[in-house]
Coordinates of C-alpha atoms in Angstrom, one line a residue:
M1 CA 36.6 -14.3 -26.1
T2 CA 35.7 -10.6 -25.7
T3 CA 32.8 -10.6 -22.7
L4 CA 30.3 -8.1 -23.4
S5 CA 29.6 -5.4 -21.3
P6 CA 26.7 -5.5 -18.7
R7 CA 25.3 -2.3 -20.7
Q8 CA 26.1 -4.1 -24.3
R9 CA 24.0 -6.8 -23.0
M10 CA 21.4 -5.4 -22.2
L11 CA 21.1 -3.0 -25.6
D12 CA 21.8 -6.8 -27.7
P13 CA 19.0 -7.9 -27.3
L14 CA 17.2 -5.4 -28.5
P15 CA 15.5 -4.0 -32.2
L16 CA 17.8 -1.0 -33.2
H17 CA 14.9 1.5 -32.8
L18 CA 14.4 1.0 -29.6
R19 CA 18.4 0.9 -28.0
E20 CA 19.3 4.4 -28.6
Q21 CA 16.7 5.5 -25.8
A22 CA 17.7 2.3 -23.7
A23 CA 21.4 3.5 -24.2
Q24 CA 20.4 7.2 -22.4
R25 CA 18.2 5.6 -19.9
Y26 CA 21.0 3.2 -18.6
T27 CA 23.6 5.9 -18.9
R28 CA 21.8 8.3 -16.8
H29 CA 20.4 5.6 -14.3
E30 CA 23.3 3.0 -13.9
P31 CA 25.6 5.5 -11.6
V32 CA 22.8 4.7 -9.1
L33 CA 22.0 0.8 -9.9
L34 CA 25.9 0.1 -10.0
D35 CA 26.6 1.9 -6.8
R36 CA 23.9 0.2 -5.0
L37 CA 24.5 -3.2 -6.5
R38 CA 28.2 -2.6 -5.5
R39 CA 27.1 -1.8 -2.3
L40 CA 24.8 -4.9 -1.4
Y41 CA 27.0 -7.5 -3.5
G42 CA 30.4 -6.1 -5.0
H43 CA 31.9 -8.6 -2.5
R44 CA 31.2 -11.4 -5.0
A45 CA 33.6 -13.0 -6.8
D46 CA 31.2 -13.5 -9.6
F47 CA 29.1 -10.2 -9.0
H48 CA 30.6 -8.8 -12.8
A49 CA 29.3 -12.1 -14.0
W50 CA 26.3 -11.5 -12.3
Y51 CA 25.6 -8.3 -13.1
A52 CA 26.2 -8.6 -17.1
D53 CA 23.7 -11.3 -16.8
L54 CA 21.0 -9.6 -14.8
M55 CA 21.5 -6.7 -17.7
G56 CA 20.9 -9.0 -20.8
A57 CA 17.9 -10.4 -18.7
V58 CA 16.8 -6.8 -18.1
G59 CA 17.4 -6.1 -22.2
A60 CA 15.3 -8.8 -23.2
L61 CA 12.5 -8.4 -21.4
H62 CA 12.4 -4.7 -22.5
G63 CA 12.2 -5.8 -26.0
A64 CA 9.6 -8.1 -25.1
R65 CA 7.6 -4.9 -23.9
S66 CA 3.9 -4.2 -26.5
P67 CA 4.5 -1.3 -29.0
E68 CA 1.1 0.1 -26.7
L69 CA 3.5 -0.4 -23.4
L70 CA 5.9 1.4 -25.2
A71 CA 4.1 4.4 -26.4
Q72 CA 2.6 4.5 -23.1
D73 CA 6.2 4.6 -21.6
A74 CA 7.1 7.6 -23.3
R75 CA 4.4 9.6 -22.7
R76 CA 5.0 9.0 -18.8
A77 CA 8.3 9.4 -19.2
A78 CA 7.7 12.8 -20.8
D79 CA 5.5 13.9 -17.7
P80 CA 6.7 11.9 -14.7
A81 CA 4.5 13.6 -12.7
W82 CA 1.3 12.1 -14.5
F83 CA -0.2 10.2 -11.0
T84 CA -0.2 13.5 -9.1
S85 CA -3.4 15.1 -10.2
E86 CA -6.6 15.7 -8.4
H87 CA -7.9 13.7 -10.8
M88 CA -6.3 10.1 -9.3
L89 CA -8.4 8.1 -7.5
G90 CA -7.5 4.7 -6.8
Y91 CA -9.7 1.5 -5.5
S92 CA -8.4 -1.2 -4.6
A93 CA -10.5 -4.8 -4.3
Y94 CA -9.9 -8.6 -4.3
V95 CA -10.7 -10.4 -7.6
Q96 CA -12.7 -12.8 -6.0
Q97 CA -14.8 -10.8 -4.1
F98 CA -15.4 -7.8 -6.3
G99 CA -15.8 -9.9 -10.0
G100 CA -15.4 -13.4 -9.1
S101 CA -12.5 -13.7 -11.7
L102 CA -10.5 -11.4 -13.6
R103 CA -13.1 -11.1 -16.2
G104 CA -15.5 -10.3 -14.0
V105 CA -13.6 -7.5 -13.3
I106 CA -13.8 -6.5 -16.5
G107 CA -17.7 -5.9 -16.0
R108 CA -17.2 -3.8 -12.8
I109 CA -15.5 -1.4 -14.9
P110 CA -18.3 1.0 -15.9
H111 CA -18.6 0.6 -12.0
L112 CA -14.7 2.5 -11.7
R113 CA -15.6 5.2 -14.2
E114 CA -18.9 6.4 -12.9
M115 CA -16.6 6.7 -9.3
G116 CA -13.4 8.5 -11.4
V117 CA -11.2 5.6 -10.7
T118 CA -7.9 5.6 -12.7
Y119 CA -6.0 2.9 -10.3
L120 CA -7.3 -0.1 -9.7
H121 CA -5.4 -2.3 -7.2
L122 CA -6.4 -6.1 -7.6
L123 CA -5.2 -7.9 -4.2
P124 CA -3.4 -10.9 -5.1
F125 CA -4.4 -12.9 -7.7
L126 CA -1.1 -14.6 -9.0
R127 CA -1.4 -18.5 -8.0
P128 CA -1.2 -18.9 -4.2
R129 CA -0.5 -21.7 -1.9
A130 CA -2.0 -25.1 -1.8
G131 CA -4.8 -24.5 1.4
D132 CA -4.2 -21.3 3.9
S133 CA -2.8 -18.8 1.8
D134 CA -2.7 -15.6 4.1
G135 CA -4.9 -13.9 1.5
G136 CA -3.2 -15.0 -1.8
F137 CA -0.1 -13.1 -0.2
A138 CA 1.8 -16.5 0.4
V139 CA 2.8 -16.8 -3.9
A140 CA 3.4 -20.3 -5.0
S141 CA 4.5 -18.4 -8.3
F142 CA 5.0 -15.0 -9.7
D143 CA 4.7 -15.9 -13.2
E144 CA 0.9 -17.9 -13.0
V145 CA -2.1 -16.6 -12.7
D146 CA -4.4 -18.2 -9.7
P147 CA -6.7 -20.6 -11.8
A148 CA -9.6 -19.9 -9.8
L149 CA -9.4 -16.5 -10.9
G150 CA -8.5 -16.8 -14.5
S151 CA -5.5 -17.2 -17.0
A152 CA -2.8 -15.1 -18.8
A153 CA -4.9 -14.6 -21.3
D154 CA -7.7 -12.8 -19.2
L155 CA -5.3 -11.1 -17.6
L156 CA -3.9 -9.7 -20.7
D157 CA -7.5 -8.9 -21.1
L158 CA -7.7 -7.3 -18.5
T159 CA -5.5 -4.9 -19.1
A160 CA -6.0 -3.8 -22.1
A161 CA -9.7 -3.0 -21.0
L162 CA -8.6 -1.1 -18.2
R163 CA -5.9 0.8 -20.2
G164 CA -8.7 1.5 -22.5
A165 CA -10.8 3.0 -19.8
G166 CA -7.9 5.2 -18.4
I167 CA -7.1 3.3 -15.3
S168 CA -3.7 2.1 -14.5
L169 CA -3.8 -1.9 -12.9
C170 CA -2.0 -2.5 -9.6
C171 CA -1.0 -6.3 -8.8
D172 CA 0.9 -6.8 -5.3
L173 CA 4.5 -8.3 -5.5
V174 CA 5.5 -10.0 -2.4
L175 CA 9.2 -8.7 -2.1
N176 CA 9.6 -10.4 1.5
H177 CA 8.8 -14.1 1.2
V178 CA 7.3 -16.7 -0.5
A179 CA 4.9 -19.9 0.2
D180 CA 6.4 -23.2 1.6
D181 CA 4.8 -24.6 -1.9
H182 CA 7.0 -22.4 -4.6
A183 CA 9.1 -24.2 -6.6
W184 CA 12.0 -22.2 -4.7
A185 CA 10.8 -23.6 -1.3
L186 CA 10.4 -27.3 -2.6
G187 CA 13.9 -27.4 -3.8
A188 CA 15.2 -26.1 -1.0
K189 CA 13.6 -28.8 0.9
D190 CA 14.5 -31.3 -1.6
G191 CA 18.2 -30.6 -1.3
D192 CA 19.1 -28.1 -3.5
A193 CA 21.7 -26.1 -1.8
A194 CA 21.3 -23.3 -4.0
L195 CA 17.7 -22.8 -3.7
R196 CA 18.4 -23.7 0.1
D197 CA 20.2 -20.2 0.0
Y198 CA 17.4 -18.3 -1.1
F199 CA 15.9 -18.1 2.4
H200 CA 17.3 -18.0 6.2
V201 CA 17.9 -21.4 6.9
F202 CA 19.5 -22.2 10.8
P203 CA 20.7 -25.9 11.2
E204 CA 20.6 -24.4 15.1
R205 CA 18.3 -22.7 17.4
E206 CA 21.4 -20.3 18.8
Q207 CA 21.2 -17.7 16.1
P208 CA 17.5 -17.6 15.9
D209 CA 17.1 -16.9 19.3
R210 CA 19.2 -14.0 19.6
Y211 CA 17.4 -12.6 16.9
E212 CA 14.3 -12.9 18.5
Q213 CA 15.1 -10.5 21.2
T214 CA 15.3 -7.4 19.4
V215 CA 13.1 -9.0 16.4
G216 CA 9.2 -8.2 17.1
Q217 CA 6.4 -10.3 16.2
I218 CA 3.4 -9.8 13.2
F219 CA 0.7 -12.3 14.3
P220 CA 1.9 -13.2 17.8
E221 CA -1.6 -15.0 18.3
A222 CA -2.0 -16.9 15.1
A223 CA 1.6 -17.3 14.5
P224 CA 4.2 -17.0 17.3
G225 CA 7.5 -16.2 16.7
N226 CA 9.8 -15.3 13.8
F227 CA 11.0 -19.4 12.7
T228 CA 9.8 -22.1 12.1
W229 CA 11.2 -25.8 12.2
V230 CA 11.3 -27.6 8.3
D231 CA 11.7 -31.1 9.5
P232 CA 13.4 -32.1 5.4
M233 CA 15.8 -29.3 6.0
Q234 CA 16.7 -31.0 9.5
A235 CA 16.5 -26.6 10.1
W236 CA 14.8 -23.5 11.4
V237 CA 14.1 -21.2 8.5
W238 CA 12.9 -17.3 8.9
T239 CA 9.0 -17.0 8.3
T240 CA 8.3 -13.4 9.8
F241 CA 4.8 -13.8 8.8
Y242 CA 3.2 -17.5 9.1
P243 CA 5.0 -20.9 8.8
F244 CA 4.5 -20.9 5.4
Q245 CA 5.8 -17.6 4.5
W246 CA 8.8 -18.2 3.9
D247 CA 11.5 -15.1 3.9
L248 CA 13.5 -14.7 1.0
N249 CA 17.5 -14.2 1.7
Y250 CA 18.6 -11.3 -0.5
A251 CA 21.9 -11.2 0.6
N252 CA 21.8 -14.0 -2.2
P253 CA 21.7 -11.8 -5.3
H254 CA 20.0 -14.4 -7.2
V255 CA 17.4 -13.5 -5.2
L256 CA 17.3 -9.9 -6.4
A257 CA 17.8 -10.8 -10.2
A258 CA 15.0 -13.5 -9.8
M259 CA 12.2 -10.7 -8.4
V260 CA 13.4 -8.2 -11.4
R261 CA 12.4 -10.9 -14.1
S262 CA 9.0 -11.2 -12.3
L263 CA 8.3 -7.5 -12.3
L264 CA 9.4 -6.9 -15.6
G265 CA 7.3 -9.7 -17.0
L266 CA 4.0 -8.9 -15.2
A267 CA 4.6 -5.2 -16.6
N268 CA 4.8 -7.1 -19.7
R269 CA 1.4 -7.9 -19.6
G270 CA 0.0 -4.6 -18.2
V271 CA 0.9 -4.2 -14.7
E272 CA 1.3 -0.4 -14.2
V273 CA 2.2 -0.6 -10.8
F274 CA 3.3 -2.5 -8.6
R275 CA 2.4 -2.8 -4.8
L276 CA 5.9 -3.9 -3.1
D277 CA 4.7 -5.7 -0.2
S278 CA 6.7 -6.1 3.1
T279 CA 9.3 -3.8 2.1
A280 CA 10.4 -2.8 5.3
F281 CA 11.6 -6.4 6.4
L282 CA 13.6 -7.3 3.6
W283 CA 17.0 -7.1 5.1
K284 CA 17.9 -8.8 8.5
R285 CA 20.8 -8.0 11.0
E286 CA 21.4 -9.3 14.2
G287 CA 20.8 -6.9 17.1
S288 CA 18.3 -4.7 15.2
D289 CA 14.6 -5.1 14.9
C290 CA 15.0 -6.2 11.2
M291 CA 12.8 -3.6 10.1
N292 CA 13.9 -0.5 7.5
Q293 CA 17.8 -1.5 7.4
P294 CA 19.7 0.6 4.8
E295 CA 19.9 -2.2 2.9
A296 CA 16.5 -2.9 2.1
H297 CA 16.4 1.1 0.7
E298 CA 19.4 0.3 -1.5
L299 CA 17.2 -3.2 -2.8
L300 CA 14.4 -0.4 -3.5
Q301 CA 16.5 1.7 -5.2
V302 CA 17.9 -1.3 -7.6
L303 CA 14.4 -1.7 -8.6
R304 CA 13.4 1.9 -9.2
A305 CA 16.6 2.1 -11.4
I306 CA 16.0 -1.3 -13.5
V307 CA 12.3 0.1 -14.2
E308 CA 13.2 3.3 -14.9
I309 CA 15.4 1.9 -17.5
A310 CA 13.1 -0.8 -18.8
A311 CA 9.5 0.4 -18.5
P312 CA 9.5 3.9 -17.2
G313 CA 6.0 4.0 -17.3
V314 CA 5.4 1.7 -14.4
L315 CA 5.2 2.9 -10.9
L316 CA 6.5 1.3 -7.6
K317 CA 4.2 1.7 -4.5
A318 CA 5.9 1.0 -0.8
E319 CA 3.8 -0.9 1.5
A320 CA 5.7 0.1 4.4
I321 CA 3.2 0.7 7.5
V322 CA 6.1 2.6 9.7
P323 CA 6.0 5.6 11.9
T324 CA 5.6 9.0 9.8
R325 CA 9.1 9.9 10.6
E326 CA 10.2 6.8 8.2
L327 CA 7.8 6.9 6.0
P328 CA 10.1 9.9 3.7
A329 CA 12.8 7.4 3.1
Y330 CA 11.0 5.1 1.2
F331 CA 10.9 8.1 -1.9
G332 CA 14.5 7.6 -1.8
D333 CA 17.2 10.6 -1.8
A334 CA 15.7 12.9 -4.5
G335 CA 18.9 15.0 -4.0
G336 CA 21.4 12.3 -4.5
G337 CA 19.5 10.9 -7.8
A338 CA 18.4 7.6 -5.6
R339 CA 14.7 7.6 -6.2
E340 CA 13.2 4.8 -4.5
C341 CA 8.7 4.1 -5.0
H342 CA 6.8 6.9 -6.5
L343 CA 3.6 5.8 -4.3
A344 CA 4.1 5.5 0.0
Y345 CA 1.3 3.9 2.2
H346 CA -0.1 7.1 4.5
S347 CA -0.8 5.1 7.3
T348 CA -0.3 7.4 9.8
L349 CA -2.6 9.6 8.6
M350 CA -5.2 7.1 8.3
A351 CA -5.3 5.5 11.4
A352 CA -4.0 9.6 13.0
G353 CA -7.9 10.3 11.4
W354 CA -10.2 7.4 13.2
A355 CA -8.3 8.4 16.3
A356 CA -9.5 11.6 15.8
L357 CA -12.8 10.1 15.9
A358 CA -12.9 8.4 19.0
E359 CA -11.3 11.2 20.9
Q360 CA -13.3 13.4 19.7
D361 CA -9.8 15.6 19.4
A362 CA -7.6 16.6 16.3
G363 CA -4.4 16.4 17.8
L364 CA -2.7 13.4 16.7
L365 CA -4.0 14.2 13.3
R366 CA -2.5 17.7 13.3
A367 CA 0.7 15.7 14.9
V368 CA 0.7 14.0 12.1
A369 CA 0.1 16.6 9.7
A370 CA 3.0 18.5 11.0
A371 CA 5.4 15.9 10.6
T372 CA 4.5 14.5 6.9
P373 CA 7.4 16.6 4.6
A374 CA 6.4 18.0 1.8
L375 CA 6.9 15.7 -1.3
P376 CA 9.4 15.5 -3.4
P377 CA 9.0 15.8 -7.3
A378 CA 7.2 13.3 -9.0
A379 CA 5.7 11.6 -5.6
N380 CA 2.6 10.6 -3.9
W381 CA 1.4 9.8 -0.5
L382 CA -1.4 7.0 -1.3
T383 CA -4.2 8.6 1.6
Y384 CA -6.6 5.8 2.3
V385 CA -9.7 5.4 5.3
R386 CA -9.6 1.5 5.2
C387 CA -7.9 -1.5 3.5
H388 CA -8.3 -5.1 3.8
D389 CA -5.5 -4.7 6.6
D390 CA -6.2 -3.9 10.1
I391 CA -5.3 -0.6 11.4
G392 CA -2.5 -0.8 13.3
W393 CA -2.3 2.1 16.0
N394 CA 1.2 1.1 16.9
V395 CA 2.2 3.6 13.9
L396 CA 1.0 6.5 16.1
R397 CA 3.6 5.7 19.0
A398 CA 5.9 9.1 18.4
E399 CA 2.6 11.2 17.9
A400 CA 0.6 9.5 21.0
R401 CA 3.7 9.5 23.3
S402 CA 1.5 6.9 25.5
P403 CA 1.1 3.3 24.6
Q404 CA -2.0 3.6 27.5
R405 CA -3.6 6.3 24.9
L406 CA -3.5 3.8 21.9
A407 CA -5.3 1.1 23.5
A408 CA -7.8 3.5 24.9
I409 CA -8.4 4.3 21.3
A410 CA -8.0 0.5 20.1
D411 CA -10.5 -0.3 23.0
F412 CA -12.9 2.2 21.5
Y413 CA -13.1 0.4 18.2
G414 CA -12.4 -3.0 19.4
G415 CA -15.4 -3.7 21.4
G416 CA -13.6 -2.4 24.9
D417 CA -15.7 0.3 25.1
S418 CA -19.6 0.5 25.7
A419 CA -19.8 3.9 25.2
S420 CA -18.7 3.5 21.6
F421 CA -20.6 4.2 17.9
A422 CA -18.2 1.9 16.1
A423 CA -18.7 -1.6 15.5
G424 CA -14.6 -3.3 14.9
V425 CA -13.2 -6.3 15.9
A426 CA -9.9 -6.3 18.2
F427 CA -6.7 -7.9 16.1
Q428 CA -3.6 -9.4 17.4
T429 CA -0.6 -7.7 19.5
S430 CA 2.1 -9.2 21.0
A431 CA 3.2 -9.5 24.9
G432 CA 4.0 -6.3 26.9
R433 CA 1.9 -4.6 24.3
A434 CA -0.8 -3.3 25.3
V435 CA -2.2 -2.0 22.1
H436 CA -4.1 -4.3 19.9
G437 CA -4.8 -3.4 15.7
T438 CA -8.4 -3.1 14.8
N439 CA -10.8 -4.9 12.1
G440 CA -13.8 -3.5 10.6
S441 CA -15.6 -2.2 7.3
A442 CA -15.0 1.7 7.5
A443 CA -19.2 2.0 7.5
A444 CA -19.0 -0.6 10.8
L445 CA -16.6 1.4 12.4
A446 CA -18.0 4.8 11.6
G447 CA -21.4 3.7 13.1
L448 CA -23.7 3.0 10.4
E449 CA -23.5 -0.8 11.7
T450 CA -25.0 0.1 15.0
A451 CA -26.8 3.6 14.0
R452 CA -30.6 3.4 15.7
G453 CA -32.8 5.6 13.8
P454 CA -32.4 8.8 11.4
E455 CA -30.3 10.7 13.6
Q456 CA -27.7 8.1 14.3
E457 CA -27.2 7.3 10.9
A458 CA -26.8 11.1 9.7
C459 CA -24.0 11.5 12.4
A460 CA -22.4 7.7 11.1
L461 CA -22.7 9.1 7.8
R462 CA -21.3 12.7 8.6
R463 CA -18.1 10.7 10.2
L464 CA -17.5 8.7 7.0
M465 CA -17.1 11.5 5.0
L466 CA -15.1 13.4 7.3
L467 CA -12.3 10.6 6.8
H468 CA -13.1 10.8 3.7
G469 CA -12.7 14.2 3.3
L470 CA -9.6 13.8 4.8
A471 CA -8.0 11.7 2.4
L472 CA -9.0 13.7 -0.4
A473 CA -8.1 17.2 0.7
F474 CA -4.6 15.8 2.4
G475 CA -2.2 16.2 -0.6
G476 CA -1.6 12.5 -2.4
M477 CA -4.1 10.0 -4.6
P478 CA -6.8 9.3 -2.5
M479 CA -7.7 4.9 -2.9
L480 CA -11.2 3.8 -1.9
Y481 CA -11.8 0.3 -0.3
M482 CA -14.0 -2.0 -2.0
G483 CA -17.7 -1.2 -0.8
D484 CA -16.8 1.3 1.0
E485 CA -18.6 3.7 -1.8
L486 CA -21.7 1.4 -0.5
G487 CA -21.5 1.6 3.2
M488 CA -21.0 -2.3 3.3
Q489 CA -21.0 -3.7 6.9
N490 CA -18.6 -6.6 8.3
D491 CA -19.0 -9.8 7.2
H492 CA -19.0 -12.6 10.1
A493 CA -18.9 -15.6 7.9
Y494 CA -15.0 -15.7 7.9
L495 CA -15.7 -17.7 11.1
D496 CA -17.5 -20.3 9.6
D497 CA -14.4 -21.0 7.8
A498 CA -11.4 -23.1 9.4
E499 CA -8.3 -21.6 7.8
R500 CA -9.8 -17.8 7.9
A501 CA -11.9 -17.8 11.6
R502 CA -8.4 -17.2 13.1
D503 CA -7.8 -13.8 11.4
T504 CA -10.2 -11.4 12.3
R505 CA -9.1 -9.3 9.0
W506 CA -11.9 -11.4 7.0
V507 CA -14.4 -9.3 8.9
Q508 CA -13.6 -6.8 6.0
R509 CA -13.3 -8.9 3.1
A510 CA -17.0 -9.6 2.4
P511 CA -18.0 -10.3 -1.4
F512 CA -19.4 -7.1 -3.2
D513 CA -22.8 -6.6 -2.0
Q514 CA -25.1 -6.3 -5.6
L515 CA -28.3 -5.2 -3.1
R516 CA -26.1 -2.1 -2.5
Y517 CA -24.8 -2.0 -5.5
A518 CA -28.0 -1.9 -6.9
Q519 CA -29.8 0.9 -4.5
R520 CA -26.5 3.1 -5.0
H521 CA -28.5 5.9 -7.0
D522 CA -31.3 5.6 -4.6
P523 CA -31.2 8.2 -2.1
S524 CA -34.1 6.4 0.3
T525 CA -31.8 3.9 1.1
P526 CA -28.5 3.6 3.2
A527 CA -25.8 2.3 0.1
G528 CA -27.9 5.4 -2.1
R529 CA -26.9 7.8 0.8
V530 CA -23.4 7.1 1.4
F531 CA -22.8 6.8 -2.6
G532 CA -24.2 10.1 -3.3
A533 CA -22.7 11.8 -0.4
L534 CA -19.2 10.6 -1.7
R535 CA -19.4 11.2 -5.6
A536 CA -20.2 14.6 -4.5
L537 CA -17.1 14.6 -3.0
L538 CA -15.6 13.0 -5.2
E539 CA -16.7 14.6 -8.0
R540 CA -15.6 17.9 -6.5
R541 CA -12.2 17.2 -5.6
R542 CA -11.4 17.3 -9.0
S543 CA -12.9 20.2 -10.0
L544 CA -10.0 21.8 -7.5
P545 CA -6.5 21.7 -9.3
V546 CA -4.9 22.9 -5.4
L547 CA -6.0 19.3 -4.6
A548 CA -3.3 18.3 -6.6
A549 CA -0.4 16.5 -4.4
D550 CA 2.3 19.4 -5.0
A551 CA -0.1 22.0 -3.6
P552 CA 1.8 23.4 -0.5
R553 CA -0.5 22.0 2.7
T554 CA -0.6 24.5 5.8
L555 CA -2.4 23.6 9.0
L556 CA -3.9 26.8 10.7
D557 CA -3.7 27.2 14.3
T558 CA -7.2 27.0 16.1
P559 CA -7.8 27.0 19.7
Y560 CA -10.7 24.6 19.3
P561 CA -9.1 20.7 20.2
A562 CA -11.6 19.2 17.5
L563 CA -11.1 21.2 15.0
L564 CA -8.5 20.7 12.0
A565 CA -8.2 23.6 10.0
L566 CA -6.0 22.9 6.3
A567 CA -5.2 24.9 4.1
R568 CA -4.2 24.0 0.3
G569 CA -2.4 26.9 -1.3
E570 CA -3.9 30.0 -1.4
R571 CA -7.5 28.9 -2.4
F572 CA -8.7 26.0 -0.4
L573 CA -9.4 25.7 3.2
S574 CA -10.8 22.6 4.8
L575 CA -12.5 22.7 8.1
S576 CA -13.4 19.6 10.2
N577 CA -15.2 19.1 13.6
F578 CA -14.2 16.0 15.2
S579 CA -16.7 16.2 18.0
A580 CA -20.2 15.1 18.9
Q581 CA -20.9 18.3 19.4
P582 CA -21.6 21.6 17.1
L583 CA -18.6 24.1 16.7
S584 CA -19.4 27.9 16.2
F585 CA -16.5 30.1 15.1
R586 CA -15.3 32.7 12.8
L587 CA -12.2 32.2 10.0
S588 CA -10.7 35.3 11.9
D589 CA -10.2 32.9 15.1
I590 CA -8.3 30.2 13.5
G591 CA -5.2 32.6 11.4
A592 CA -7.8 32.9 8.1
G593 CA -8.5 37.0 8.7
Q594 CA -7.7 37.7 4.9
W595 CA -10.4 35.2 3.7
P596 CA -14.1 36.9 2.5
G597 CA -16.6 36.8 5.6
A598 CA -13.8 35.9 8.3
G599 CA -15.8 38.0 10.4
D600 CA -19.0 35.9 10.1
A601 CA -20.3 32.9 11.8
I602 CA -19.7 29.3 10.6
T603 CA -21.4 26.4 12.3
L604 CA -20.1 23.3 11.9
A605 CA -22.4 20.0 13.2
P606 CA -21.2 17.4 14.9
W607 CA -18.5 15.2 13.0
D608 CA -19.1 17.6 10.1
M609 CA -16.8 19.2 7.3
L610 CA -16.7 22.3 5.1
W611 CA -14.7 23.1 2.2
L612 CA -13.7 26.7 0.8
E613 CA -13.1 27.9 -2.2
R614 CA -11.5 31.5 -2.7
R615 CA -12.1 32.6 -6.5
A616 CA -8.6 34.0 -8.1

């Protein structure tokens, strides 16, 4: 009997009209795909049969894409940089907090369109673990919608409605772990040897103890250690995050194949972007910190190649909260043809912006900007002010050069500095590291929650717009976090919920504020002032092609520590005052003497920002 090649296995399930293009894409991406898979799994005796089975599944899922999605694939393949323009704007929200359900989110589309949103990241909406699920990141099924949020049909209706509004849906694909009540974990507990091999399982404590010597802790207060004893298995299971989140063993190729099927299945339901959660943790190596290992990048290169073959209209986004020097690797090796993710969070830029407010000094921002390389073709940073997670200051360790400096910044935002304007809440730290993370809404951290009187509120509003202006002008796809456009405050109601009280991240996960939403066009209200100022910034950005992601970025030298002078191309200049004092200077003082009016005095109010555009 003749054994079909992987290429033929992929093409066989396809209708005739799809085969030629699919074959061309396979030929183009096979060198990287096969090379990376051989590096990861080529030592296995069953490799060739496994690879053929994988490509058969890829072909079947590609053949199941709807005509509408296939047409979108074709348009985006013809314009691979479609997501890098100045018109792209992201928005992130929890389904239950934003719309109550998937169908409720459809009702929020007019609000998204009013702001110009083109990309909606809905935080986990797949079926979660029963009970505490880490906000949905402990996934019990990658193929089912959380019944509390809707059904599979509701997801199809939502993705169709969003596509009609020009908005791409982003879904979390939690690559690193599953819930302890996922079918794979339940099978492992019941003694299924094949499913046991989906996880890192250690009957004795000796090897976990060796790993613990070099591996850090994510939640040292709430979930210390990286291993959990599972009595039915009489073994320790690797659990990087919480004891109910079991790390997947990607040394087992069947784990990768299962995740590929889940990704393409969700893509066929209309998900257009995947936030690949916890990408830095995918591969374990004794003696290392088990982060950013070469094999983790090879796994992402495999996913990218498969997406390019079967769903080229889909984007992959790396959720890698790592120092600046480690970020570019998540785009892959463009010169060598081994691409990884299309998008990567620029968490160091976000943290440095908040640090600049606390220190009234843009030094860390300048260091991060200087260390940020030019983007490869058809790639983009995701720039942001806040998100559902904490601000992790340790991503700035290289730029700050001093843990004490970062600890002071963390104290400023976490309640340890009586002179601070911020109303933040400290997050967790590990032993021997004095730097805790920070939680809180953007408005609360910028001082709107503590402002007393019009002058303090005006300063807080300028601080808030200063950070949003940085995210909009730096070069990337900016993303708003739900409620920041309305100046939503901290919500301490989580303290009354036993499952959430230990996790201060819930302070910024409040329900969408209906009253503030109703006031968004009323400039006599705080919500109206925030919404009006931010919407004006968003409209201004959309009018400036030089703010597309690929426009050159230049830092101008300035003798003023609090001043960030950032040029994009030859015709745009952003001037930001990160201090509580007004700042007066001339453009000629900061190396912009070629600009019209370079000798005229410019005065920036405390925490103020000025965008200058030079006409052709």
